[in-house]
Short mmCIF file of C-alpha atoms in Angstrom, two decimals:
data_model
loop_
_atom_site.label_atom_id
_atom_site.label_comp_id
_atom_site.label_asym_id
_atom_site.label_seq_id
_atom_site.Cartn_x
_atom_site.Cartn_y
_atom_site.Cartn_z
CA MET A 20 -5.14 18.60 -31.22
CA ARG A 21 -3.86 21.82 -32.76
CA ALA A 22 -2.08 23.49 -29.81
CA VAL A 23 -0.46 22.53 -26.51
CA LEU A 24 -0.68 24.76 -23.44
CA PHE A 25 1.66 24.24 -20.50
CA ASP A 26 1.78 25.22 -16.86
CA LEU A 27 5.18 26.71 -15.96
CA ASP A 28 6.48 25.81 -12.48
CA GLY A 29 6.77 22.07 -12.06
CA THR A 30 5.84 21.39 -15.68
CA LEU A 31 8.31 23.24 -17.91
CA VAL A 32 10.73 24.57 -15.31
CA ASP A 33 12.05 23.44 -11.94
CA SER A 34 11.79 26.62 -9.89
CA ALA A 35 11.53 24.85 -6.54
CA PRO A 36 15.16 25.47 -5.47
CA ASP A 37 14.76 29.25 -5.69
CA LEU A 38 11.27 29.33 -4.14
CA ALA A 39 12.45 27.08 -1.32
CA GLY A 40 15.53 29.26 -0.96
CA ALA A 41 13.39 32.37 -0.50
CA ALA A 42 11.29 30.57 2.12
CA ASN A 43 14.38 29.54 4.04
CA GLN A 44 15.73 33.08 3.80
CA MET A 45 12.62 34.23 5.63
CA ARG A 46 13.25 31.64 8.32
CA SER A 47 16.90 32.64 8.60
CA ILE A 48 15.96 36.31 9.03
CA ARG A 49 13.85 35.21 12.01
CA GLY A 50 16.55 33.05 13.55
CA LEU A 51 14.97 29.78 12.46
CA ALA A 52 16.82 26.81 11.01
CA ASP A 53 16.38 25.96 7.33
CA LEU A 54 13.71 23.42 6.49
CA PRO A 55 14.71 20.40 4.38
CA TYR A 56 14.20 20.96 0.66
CA ALA A 57 12.04 17.83 0.48
CA GLN A 58 9.57 19.45 2.90
CA LEU A 59 9.28 22.64 0.85
CA ARG A 60 9.24 21.25 -2.71
CA PRO A 61 5.70 19.78 -2.76
CA MET A 62 4.20 23.18 -1.84
CA VAL A 63 5.82 25.14 -4.67
CA GLY A 64 2.74 24.83 -6.88
CA THR A 65 0.65 26.75 -4.35
CA GLY A 66 2.87 29.84 -4.58
CA ALA A 67 3.49 32.28 -1.74
CA ARG A 68 0.49 31.00 0.20
CA GLY A 69 1.82 27.45 0.31
CA MET A 70 5.43 28.42 0.93
CA LEU A 71 4.54 30.73 3.81
CA GLY A 72 2.28 28.07 5.25
CA VAL A 73 4.98 25.43 5.44
CA ALA A 74 7.88 27.80 6.23
CA LEU A 75 6.27 30.01 8.86
CA GLY A 76 2.94 28.36 9.65
CA VAL A 77 0.90 31.37 8.54
CA THR A 78 -2.30 31.44 6.49
CA PRO A 79 -3.98 34.24 4.49
CA ALA A 80 -6.15 34.81 7.55
CA ALA A 81 -3.16 35.98 9.62
CA PRO A 82 -3.10 39.77 10.21
CA ASP A 83 0.49 40.05 8.95
CA TYR A 84 0.01 37.74 5.96
CA GLU A 85 0.11 40.43 3.27
CA ALA A 86 3.34 41.93 4.64
CA LEU A 87 4.93 38.48 4.80
CA LYS A 88 3.75 37.70 1.28
CA HIS A 89 5.37 40.87 -0.09
CA GLU A 90 8.59 40.06 1.77
CA PHE A 91 8.64 36.55 0.34
CA LEU A 92 7.98 37.73 -3.23
CA ASP A 93 10.69 40.40 -3.01
CA LEU A 94 13.22 37.84 -1.77
CA TYR A 95 12.19 35.42 -4.51
CA GLU A 96 12.43 38.06 -7.22
CA ARG A 97 16.05 38.77 -6.30
CA ARG A 98 17.02 35.11 -6.66
CA MET A 99 14.51 33.58 -9.08
CA LEU A 100 17.15 32.78 -11.72
CA ARG A 101 19.83 31.53 -9.35
CA GLU A 102 18.99 27.82 -9.54
CA THR A 103 15.84 27.58 -11.66
CA ARG A 104 16.27 25.45 -14.78
CA VAL A 105 14.16 24.03 -17.60
CA PHE A 106 13.37 20.39 -16.90
CA GLU A 107 15.43 17.85 -18.80
CA SER A 108 13.87 16.91 -22.17
CA VAL A 109 11.48 19.89 -22.19
CA MET A 110 13.41 21.79 -24.85
CA GLY A 111 13.43 18.67 -27.01
CA LEU A 112 9.66 18.43 -26.61
CA LEU A 113 9.14 22.06 -27.57
CA ASP A 114 11.41 21.67 -30.59
CA ALA A 115 9.42 18.63 -31.69
CA LEU A 116 6.15 20.58 -31.40
CA ARG A 117 7.65 23.34 -33.51
CA GLN A 118 8.73 20.81 -36.16
CA ARG A 119 5.15 19.51 -36.25
CA SER A 120 3.84 23.09 -36.62
CA LEU A 121 1.93 22.75 -33.34
CA PRO A 122 1.85 26.08 -31.49
CA TRP A 123 2.40 26.01 -27.74
CA ALA A 124 1.82 28.53 -24.97
CA ILE A 125 2.39 28.96 -21.25
CA VAL A 126 -0.38 29.50 -18.70
CA THR A 127 0.83 30.01 -15.13
CA ASN A 128 -0.51 31.47 -11.90
CA LYS A 129 2.84 33.22 -11.49
CA ALA A 130 2.33 36.98 -11.82
CA GLU A 131 3.65 38.57 -15.01
CA ARG A 132 6.22 40.38 -12.83
CA PHE A 133 7.97 37.01 -12.49
CA ALA A 134 6.67 34.93 -15.39
CA LEU A 135 7.76 37.23 -18.22
CA PRO A 136 11.40 37.80 -17.19
CA LEU A 137 11.76 34.17 -16.13
CA THR A 138 10.53 32.71 -19.41
CA GLN A 139 12.59 35.20 -21.37
CA ALA A 140 15.79 34.39 -19.47
CA LEU A 141 15.28 30.65 -19.93
CA GLY A 142 14.61 30.94 -23.66
CA LEU A 143 10.95 29.93 -23.44
CA GLN A 144 9.25 33.20 -24.31
CA ARG A 145 10.79 33.33 -27.76
CA GLY A 146 8.99 30.23 -29.03
CA ALA A 147 5.73 30.56 -27.13
CA ALA A 148 2.57 31.74 -28.84
CA ALA A 149 1.65 33.39 -25.52
CA VAL A 150 2.77 33.65 -21.91
CA ILE A 151 -0.26 34.14 -19.67
CA GLY A 152 0.43 35.03 -16.04
CA GLY A 153 -1.76 34.82 -13.00
CA ASP A 154 -2.68 38.49 -13.39
CA THR A 155 -3.01 38.63 -17.19
CA THR A 156 -6.76 38.04 -16.94
CA PRO A 157 -9.10 38.94 -14.06
CA HIS A 158 -8.99 35.32 -12.85
CA ALA A 159 -6.26 32.79 -12.09
CA LYS A 160 -6.46 29.00 -12.37
CA PRO A 161 -8.53 26.94 -11.68
CA HIS A 162 -10.73 29.48 -13.48
CA PRO A 163 -10.65 28.76 -17.25
CA ALA A 164 -10.13 32.42 -18.27
CA PRO A 165 -6.30 32.28 -18.51
CA LEU A 166 -6.43 29.14 -20.66
CA LEU A 167 -9.06 30.60 -22.94
CA GLU A 168 -6.95 33.73 -23.36
CA ALA A 169 -3.92 31.63 -24.30
CA ALA A 170 -5.97 29.73 -26.88
CA ARG A 171 -7.22 33.02 -28.30
CA ARG A 172 -3.71 34.38 -28.65
CA ALA A 173 -2.53 31.13 -30.23
CA GLY A 174 -5.40 31.36 -32.72
CA VAL A 175 -6.76 27.91 -31.83
CA ALA A 176 -10.23 27.03 -30.53
CA ALA A 177 -10.19 25.80 -26.94
CA GLU A 178 -11.59 22.39 -27.87
CA HIS A 179 -8.54 21.81 -30.07
CA CYS A 180 -6.07 22.51 -27.24
CA ILE A 181 -4.61 20.32 -24.54
CA TYR A 182 -3.36 21.63 -21.22
CA VAL A 183 -0.43 20.04 -19.39
CA GLY A 184 0.13 20.72 -15.70
CA ASP A 185 1.40 19.26 -12.44
CA ASP A 186 -1.35 20.45 -10.08
CA GLU A 187 -4.98 19.45 -9.68
CA ARG A 188 -5.98 23.07 -10.36
CA ASP A 189 -4.44 22.73 -13.82
CA ILE A 190 -6.69 19.81 -14.63
CA LEU A 191 -9.75 21.59 -13.25
CA ALA A 192 -8.95 24.68 -15.32
CA GLY A 193 -8.37 22.67 -18.47
CA ARG A 194 -11.63 20.78 -18.11
CA ALA A 195 -13.52 24.00 -17.38
CA ALA A 196 -12.07 25.48 -20.58
CA GLY A 197 -13.24 22.50 -22.63
CA MET A 198 -9.70 21.25 -23.27
CA ARG A 199 -8.20 17.80 -22.96
CA THR A 200 -5.88 17.59 -19.97
CA VAL A 201 -2.56 15.93 -19.20
CA ALA A 202 -1.10 15.53 -15.70
CA ALA A 203 2.69 15.86 -15.49
CA ALA A 204 3.84 13.34 -12.89
CA TRP A 205 7.40 14.73 -12.73
CA GLY A 206 6.13 17.97 -11.16
CA TYR A 207 5.42 19.09 -7.61
CA LEU A 208 1.91 17.56 -7.32
CA GLY A 209 1.07 19.26 -4.01
CA GLN A 210 -0.39 17.58 -0.95
CA GLY A 211 -4.01 17.20 -2.07
CA ALA A 212 -5.63 14.31 -3.90
CA PRO A 213 -3.30 11.76 -5.56
CA ILE A 214 -2.57 12.49 -9.22
CA HIS A 215 -4.62 9.51 -10.45
CA GLU A 216 -7.72 11.07 -8.87
CA TRP A 217 -7.47 14.42 -10.69
CA GLY A 218 -9.53 13.27 -13.66
CA ALA A 219 -6.94 14.08 -16.33
CA ASP A 220 -7.30 12.49 -19.75
CA LEU A 221 -3.73 11.26 -19.47
CA THR A 222 -0.96 11.08 -16.87
CA ILE A 223 2.60 11.06 -18.17
CA GLU A 224 5.90 10.38 -16.44
CA SER A 225 8.13 12.34 -18.82
CA PRO A 226 7.88 15.07 -21.49
CA GLN A 227 8.71 12.55 -24.21
CA ALA A 228 5.56 10.60 -23.37
CA LEU A 229 3.48 13.56 -24.51
CA LEU A 230 4.94 13.29 -28.01
CA HIS A 231 3.99 9.64 -28.20
CA TRP A 232 0.43 10.42 -27.09
CA LEU A 233 0.11 13.21 -29.63
CA SER A 234 1.18 10.80 -32.36
CA VAL A 235 -1.66 8.40 -31.62
CA ALA A 236 -4.35 10.76 -30.25
#
């Protein structure tokens, strides 16, 4: 393995408090009580679609979905750095990759409008070989295009990369790109198939476990 690619939300950073906060703001505006954080957190990986689904019970088929989506994203943008933090031990992992001269990059479905300022503010953009957002290429995950673009920018062939993520779409995208895949069990995981059914090459419980695997892989 010559490069490590990471998902962002739920893998490198815990953005759930701010995304859940934006969802509850939308409920508050409509006179609804806040939902428990534990009910909102698992849906963070599905973005606005998932958050609006659990917070307001709307789907992309609803006639007012696009307006609600823009409202949610605007609310989130105004608060996206209020509580979001890098997961514990992630910076140590990235430092260790740097010491081993292994480039790393970020591939997220978060639009560049959010991904670039967020990674910059949290000190991630500076060390990354690339930050690929959901709108950087014509396709978002689970399509392999964003991962292949990250590998290209890192200067490493896709078959020599691994992709680490906390959603089944991450594993599907990594496999489609011809990369080895790692499922991050500390992330949001969603409400689909259990993590052990995703077909990842490895499932890890902590960032440090990735270093151990890289040492013996």
